[in-house]
Amino acid sequence: MDHATEVFQPLQADDPPTVAGYRLAARLGAGGMGRVYLSHTQGGRPVAIKVIRPELADDPTFRRGFRREIKAAQRVRGAYTAELIDGDADGVPPWLATLYVPGPSLAEAVARRGPLPVPAVLWLMAGVAEALQAIHAAGIVHRDLKPSNVLLAADGPRVIDFGISLAAGITSHTATGATVGTPQFMAPEQASGGEVTTATDVFALGQTAAFAALGEPLYGDGNSVGVLYRIVHSEPDLSLLPAQLRPLMARCLAADPGERATPAEVVEWCRQRLGRDADAGAGPAVWREVMGPEVTVPSPVPHPTPVHTMPLLPQPQLQRRPQPRGPDERRPLGRRTRILLAVATVGALLAAGVAWTTLDVSDRLRDRNAAESSTSGSGDSERSSASSSASSSASGRSSGSGAGGRTSGGASSPSPTASGPPKAIAYPVLMLSATKPLDMKDPYRYAKADKDIKDTRSANERKADIRFVCRQTCALESDTSVINWVPSETPGATIESCRIALADAEHKLPLAIVAAGSEICFKQPSGDIGLFVVQVKSTVLPDIGFVSGDLTVWRRAA
């Protein structure tokens, strides 16, 4: 498979052909918030269209956050950021469009060619640091800077997805119980749930640059819990890095946020090391080597060709001759005149025939549509009448049972499937810990931290539906709900996936089998089904252990 095929994937059956007037040409990828497509402006410039997942789009809290993301992104103006050009948080579905960057992500470039040379890493750090300056100037902390969020264009890097914290409904500080980011590139204060500032992005910049220089994460790969533990409790091994980069990396990766370099200092340090190349603009030559073969962007999708009816044939205009004054003055028509008259006659007949055919077809279509509408209306009326009859009959039977013609439970409630499939309700950015269990009926009920942890833990263990417990091992458990995980290499579990997983589920799920990206399903006796997508799991220190992620609930879906 060539690189162009990997970048531009064909649209699938469930992809919309257009979004807010933008005709979609290909898929670019998918993430936790939704799918990303390639499209073009009216002038033909390629753009990336991010379309939000339906279950998130249905949540008013998410829409408010997404609206803030659009407004914040509009304030960011930098040479090394992907410019937002359009968006609508109230659209169906919500979407936004940024200029498309024709180049691979840093993660893709390193996977294809291996570690970058030192000059390329210096150019990378300078460009990303300048992007952070623009993002921070708009009052935004990126929170999720990583190799896949840095695209490599021909003239330098571009930082994308800097609105994630706002779309999640949180501010420049970490919201209670919320941890946003990717474990391998988190800062210590972010991994431990502390305050997140612009210095947090500088730590992620150091890790991203180290990945570019080494070809792998500085703190190692594998289980996210182990990675987070190393980030919080150990110093990074800078001896693995090229000697020229170690002093700057040490500043960026300082454990104390106050000791880290600022983005402006990173830019200046890199310019000094690049020397004359920085002033001579040698960056593009470096990027051409790193980017690999140029990828041809698919052409804009043409608008459908409009279907026109056959035009009526115009009647030829004959040259007027002077009318004769009397019968004796009539002259025989010439050959040319006879031919023109014949053509005019045929033209008139053809025009009349086409007009009649067009009107006849139009009348037939109108009659057919009217008949179908009448039939459909009659059918709907009959079905509605039958349904009402059945409901009335069922209601009569129910009310007629028991003493006095009433049931002990009152009026019967409608079937949950009577009005179609259950609706998904999204609850983004939730955290489960010893003091923050999960109540499926009100997922944000225990979101606020309490002062008396011991009393809160004891009370929550008695009342909560799904609890986070750490005894000999950490687990999720419940007295009423059943819990299971969806063992799949491809993310994207659905209500059907949960139904299958919950068919053989228990009231406890050990967290040893869970990692970032794992999908956990819950089912209550009431029939509510929940899908929890794990973002971060931290169980190394049980007293402060937690698991955070996004929850989707389908009410009365079992």
Short mmCIF file of C-alpha atoms in Angstrom, two decimals, residues 168-436:
data_model
loop_
_atom_site.label_atom_id
_atom_site.label_comp_id
_atom_site.label_asym_id
_atom_site.label_seq_id
_atom_site.Cartn_x
_atom_site.Cartn_y
_atom_site.Cartn_z
CA ALA A 168 -14.07 18.68 26.83
CA GLY A 169 -15.71 21.44 28.85
CA ILE A 170 -12.78 22.31 31.08
CA THR A 171 -10.75 25.45 31.68
CA SER A 172 -7.05 26.21 31.75
CA HIS A 173 -6.91 24.32 35.03
CA THR A 174 -7.67 20.63 35.41
CA ALA A 175 -11.35 20.12 36.14
CA THR A 176 -12.27 18.03 39.14
CA GLY A 177 -11.78 14.41 38.23
CA ALA A 178 -10.67 15.15 34.65
CA THR A 179 -7.38 14.09 33.09
CA VAL A 180 -6.93 14.95 29.43
CA GLY A 181 -3.92 13.92 27.39
CA THR A 182 -1.86 10.94 26.18
CA PRO A 183 0.08 9.08 28.93
CA GLN A 184 3.44 8.84 27.10
CA PHE A 185 3.56 12.63 26.63
CA MET A 186 2.07 13.92 29.88
CA ALA A 187 3.87 16.13 32.38
CA PRO A 188 4.17 14.94 36.02
CA GLU A 189 1.59 17.44 37.29
CA GLN A 190 -0.82 16.36 34.55
CA ALA A 191 -0.36 12.65 35.25
CA SER A 192 -1.02 13.13 38.97
CA GLY A 193 -4.11 15.33 38.45
CA GLY A 194 -2.44 18.60 39.47
CA GLU A 195 -2.66 22.09 38.00
CA VAL A 196 -2.04 22.31 34.25
CA THR A 197 -0.32 25.45 32.89
CA THR A 198 1.59 26.56 29.81
CA ALA A 199 4.67 24.86 31.34
CA THR A 200 2.83 21.55 30.92
CA ASP A 201 2.95 22.03 27.14
CA VAL A 202 6.70 22.70 27.33
CA PHE A 203 7.23 19.33 29.03
CA ALA A 204 5.23 17.69 26.22
CA LEU A 205 7.37 19.59 23.69
CA GLY A 206 10.49 18.05 25.25
CA GLN A 207 8.97 14.57 25.07
CA THR A 208 7.84 15.10 21.47
CA ALA A 209 11.30 16.26 20.43
CA ALA A 210 12.89 13.31 22.28
CA PHE A 211 10.60 10.96 20.35
CA ALA A 212 11.79 12.57 17.10
CA ALA A 213 15.44 12.12 18.09
CA LEU A 214 15.13 8.57 19.48
CA GLY A 215 12.35 7.06 17.39
CA GLU A 216 10.47 6.04 20.56
CA PRO A 217 9.00 7.69 23.69
CA LEU A 218 11.59 8.89 26.18
CA TYR A 219 9.80 7.26 29.14
CA GLY A 220 9.25 4.00 27.29
CA ASP A 221 6.20 2.39 25.80
CA GLY A 222 3.81 -0.27 26.99
CA ASN A 223 1.33 -0.18 29.86
CA SER A 224 0.17 3.37 30.51
CA VAL A 225 0.21 2.87 34.28
CA GLY A 226 3.91 2.05 34.24
CA VAL A 227 4.64 4.98 31.94
CA LEU A 228 2.77 7.42 34.20
CA TYR A 229 4.56 6.07 37.27
CA ARG A 230 7.96 6.67 35.63
CA ILE A 231 6.97 10.18 34.56
CA VAL A 232 5.87 11.11 38.10
CA HIS A 233 8.58 9.35 40.13
CA SER A 234 11.75 9.11 38.01
CA GLU A 235 14.14 11.37 36.12
CA PRO A 236 14.35 10.91 32.32
CA ASP A 237 17.49 9.19 30.98
CA LEU A 238 18.92 11.97 28.77
CA SER A 239 22.07 9.96 28.00
CA LEU A 240 20.12 8.29 25.19
CA LEU A 241 19.77 11.63 23.37
CA PRO A 242 22.37 13.30 21.11
CA ALA A 243 24.71 15.42 23.22
CA GLN A 244 23.79 18.63 21.36
CA LEU A 245 20.16 18.33 22.50
CA ARG A 246 20.61 17.37 26.18
CA PRO A 247 20.90 20.86 27.74
CA LEU A 248 17.64 22.07 26.19
CA MET A 249 15.86 18.78 26.91
CA ALA A 250 16.87 19.02 30.57
CA ARG A 251 15.25 22.48 30.77
CA CYS A 252 12.04 21.33 29.07
CA LEU A 253 11.73 18.14 31.14
CA ALA A 254 12.37 19.64 34.58
CA ALA A 255 10.08 18.11 37.21
CA ASP A 256 9.28 21.56 38.64
CA PRO A 257 7.13 23.51 36.13
CA GLY A 258 8.73 26.76 37.31
CA GLU A 259 12.18 25.58 36.21
CA ARG A 260 11.20 24.74 32.64
CA ALA A 261 12.20 26.84 29.67
CA THR A 262 9.59 29.12 28.10
CA PRO A 263 8.63 28.69 24.42
CA ALA A 264 10.46 31.94 23.62
CA GLU A 265 13.66 30.59 25.24
CA VAL A 266 13.33 27.35 23.24
CA VAL A 267 13.08 29.30 19.98
CA GLU A 268 16.14 31.42 20.81
CA TRP A 269 18.21 28.41 21.94
CA CYS A 270 17.45 26.52 18.71
CA ARG A 271 18.25 29.54 16.52
CA GLN A 272 21.64 29.91 18.19
CA ARG A 273 22.48 26.24 17.54
CA LEU A 274 21.29 26.39 13.91
CA GLY A 275 23.50 29.44 13.32
CA ARG A 276 23.63 30.72 9.79
CA ASP A 277 21.11 28.12 8.58
CA ALA A 278 18.41 29.82 10.66
CA ASP A 279 19.04 33.21 9.02
CA ALA A 280 19.45 31.68 5.55
CA GLY A 281 16.09 29.85 5.75
CA ALA A 282 17.53 26.35 5.34
CA GLY A 283 14.51 24.75 7.01
CA PRO A 284 12.61 23.72 3.84
CA ALA A 285 15.53 21.59 2.62
CA VAL A 286 15.52 19.71 5.93
CA TRP A 287 11.76 19.14 5.77
CA ARG A 288 11.86 17.81 2.19
CA GLU A 289 14.25 15.12 3.39
CA VAL A 290 12.12 14.25 6.42
CA MET A 291 8.70 14.32 4.73
CA GLY A 292 9.45 11.66 2.13
CA PRO A 293 7.72 11.49 -1.27
CA GLU A 294 5.23 14.23 -1.99
CA VAL A 295 1.63 13.11 -1.81
CA THR A 296 -0.87 14.25 -4.43
CA VAL A 297 -4.01 15.61 -2.83
CA PRO A 298 -7.23 14.32 -4.47
CA SER A 299 -9.06 16.83 -6.64
CA PRO A 300 -12.25 18.53 -5.46
CA VAL A 301 -15.43 16.51 -5.88
CA PRO A 302 -17.43 18.04 -8.76
CA HIS A 303 -20.98 19.14 -8.15
CA PRO A 304 -23.60 16.82 -9.65
CA THR A 305 -24.44 17.67 -13.27
CA PRO A 306 -27.91 19.26 -13.32
CA VAL A 307 -30.52 17.44 -15.41
CA HIS A 308 -32.29 19.72 -17.89
CA THR A 309 -35.42 18.95 -19.92
CA MET A 310 -35.16 19.11 -23.69
CA PRO A 311 -35.67 22.71 -24.84
CA LEU A 312 -38.49 23.49 -27.19
CA LEU A 313 -37.29 23.78 -30.79
CA PRO A 314 -37.44 27.40 -31.96
CA GLN A 315 -39.60 28.15 -34.98
CA PRO A 316 -37.53 29.54 -37.85
CA GLN A 317 -38.18 33.15 -38.68
CA LEU A 318 -39.18 33.55 -42.37
CA GLN A 319 -38.41 36.61 -44.33
CA ARG A 320 -41.58 38.62 -44.81
CA ARG A 321 -42.59 39.26 -48.43
CA PRO A 322 -44.87 42.06 -49.57
CA GLN A 323 -48.48 40.84 -49.72
CA PRO A 324 -50.05 40.78 -53.19
CA ARG A 325 -52.72 43.42 -53.89
CA GLY A 326 -55.05 41.11 -55.72
CA PRO A 327 -55.52 37.54 -56.91
CA ASP A 328 -53.92 38.32 -60.24
CA GLU A 329 -50.77 39.47 -58.53
CA ARG A 330 -50.06 36.12 -56.71
CA ARG A 331 -46.80 34.58 -57.84
CA PRO A 332 -45.68 30.93 -57.50
CA LEU A 333 -43.42 30.24 -54.53
CA GLY A 334 -39.79 29.62 -55.27
CA ARG A 335 -37.91 26.41 -54.32
CA ARG A 336 -36.08 28.10 -51.41
CA THR A 337 -39.34 29.43 -49.96
CA ARG A 338 -41.02 26.00 -50.17
CA ILE A 339 -38.11 24.38 -48.29
CA LEU A 340 -38.22 27.00 -45.53
CA LEU A 341 -41.95 26.56 -45.13
CA ALA A 342 -41.55 22.79 -44.86
CA VAL A 343 -38.87 23.15 -42.21
CA ALA A 344 -41.04 25.60 -40.29
CA THR A 345 -43.98 23.19 -40.37
CA VAL A 346 -41.89 20.23 -39.15
CA GLY A 347 -40.34 22.41 -36.45
CA ALA A 348 -43.73 23.52 -35.21
CA LEU A 349 -44.98 19.92 -35.11
CA LEU A 350 -41.87 18.75 -33.22
CA ALA A 351 -42.19 21.62 -30.76
CA ALA A 352 -45.82 20.79 -30.14
CA GLY A 353 -44.97 17.10 -29.70
CA VAL A 354 -42.16 17.79 -27.21
CA ALA A 355 -44.31 20.23 -25.26
CA TRP A 356 -47.18 17.73 -25.13
CA THR A 357 -44.85 14.90 -24.04
CA THR A 358 -43.30 17.06 -21.32
CA LEU A 359 -46.69 18.11 -19.97
CA ASP A 360 -47.98 14.52 -20.15
CA VAL A 361 -44.99 13.15 -18.20
CA SER A 362 -45.32 15.95 -15.66
CA ASP A 363 -49.01 15.21 -15.19
CA ARG A 364 -48.33 11.49 -14.80
CA LEU A 365 -45.64 12.09 -12.17
CA ARG A 366 -47.95 14.46 -10.32
CA ASP A 367 -50.78 11.92 -10.41
CA ARG A 368 -48.47 9.11 -9.27
CA ASN A 369 -47.08 11.17 -6.37
CA ALA A 370 -50.59 12.15 -5.32
CA ALA A 371 -51.66 8.50 -5.41
CA GLU A 372 -48.63 7.38 -3.39
CA SER A 373 -49.21 10.16 -0.88
CA SER A 374 -52.83 9.17 -0.56
CA THR A 375 -51.93 5.50 -0.18
CA SER A 376 -49.19 6.26 2.32
CA GLY A 377 -51.44 8.54 4.30
CA SER A 378 -54.14 5.92 4.33
CA GLY A 379 -51.68 3.24 5.38
CA ASP A 380 -50.23 5.43 8.10
CA SER A 381 -53.70 6.28 9.27
CA GLU A 382 -54.69 2.63 9.36
CA ARG A 383 -51.49 1.65 11.18
CA SER A 384 -51.95 4.51 13.61
CA SER A 385 -55.56 3.52 14.18
CA ALA A 386 -54.59 -0.11 14.69
CA SER A 387 -51.82 0.90 17.06
CA SER A 388 -54.21 3.12 19.00
CA SER A 389 -56.72 0.30 19.14
CA ALA A 390 -54.10 -2.13 20.40
CA SER A 391 -52.92 0.38 23.00
CA SER A 392 -56.48 1.06 24.13
CA SER A 393 -57.19 -2.65 24.34
CA ALA A 394 -54.01 -3.30 26.31
CA SER A 395 -54.81 -0.38 28.56
CA GLY A 396 -58.32 -1.69 29.08
CA ARG A 397 -57.01 -5.11 30.04
CA SER A 398 -54.52 -3.58 32.43
CA SER A 399 -57.01 -1.27 34.09
CA GLY A 400 -59.54 -4.04 34.33
CA SER A 401 -57.33 -6.30 36.41
CA GLY A 402 -57.09 -6.22 40.15
CA ALA A 403 -59.47 -4.91 42.72
CA GLY A 404 -61.55 -1.99 41.62
CA GLY A 405 -60.30 -2.28 38.05
CA ARG A 406 -56.81 -0.90 38.88
CA THR A 407 -53.42 -2.48 39.02
CA SER A 408 -51.24 -2.02 42.03
CA GLY A 409 -48.57 -0.45 39.86
CA GLY A 410 -50.77 2.19 38.25
CA ALA A 411 -50.90 2.88 34.51
CA SER A 412 -48.73 0.69 32.33
CA SER A 413 -45.62 2.32 30.84
CA PRO A 414 -44.77 2.07 27.15
CA SER A 415 -42.14 -0.32 25.89
CA PRO A 416 -38.70 1.25 25.61
CA THR A 417 -38.51 0.13 22.00
CA ALA A 418 -41.88 1.54 21.03
CA SER A 419 -40.41 4.84 19.83
CA GLY A 420 -37.40 3.39 18.01
CA PRO A 421 -33.84 2.54 19.08
CA PRO A 422 -32.54 3.91 22.40
CA LYS A 423 -30.84 7.29 22.24
CA ALA A 424 -27.18 7.60 23.25
CA ILE A 425 -26.40 10.20 25.93
CA ALA A 426 -22.76 11.32 26.26
CA TYR A 427 -21.04 12.17 29.56
CA PRO A 428 -17.48 13.23 28.63
CA VAL A 429 -14.53 13.44 31.02
CA LEU A 430 -15.49 11.34 34.05
CA MET A 431 -13.23 10.03 36.79
CA LEU A 432 -13.71 7.00 39.05
CA SER A 433 -11.73 6.72 42.26
CA ALA A 434 -12.23 5.58 45.85
CA THR A 435 -14.08 8.84 46.58
CA LYS A 436 -15.71 9.23 43.16
#
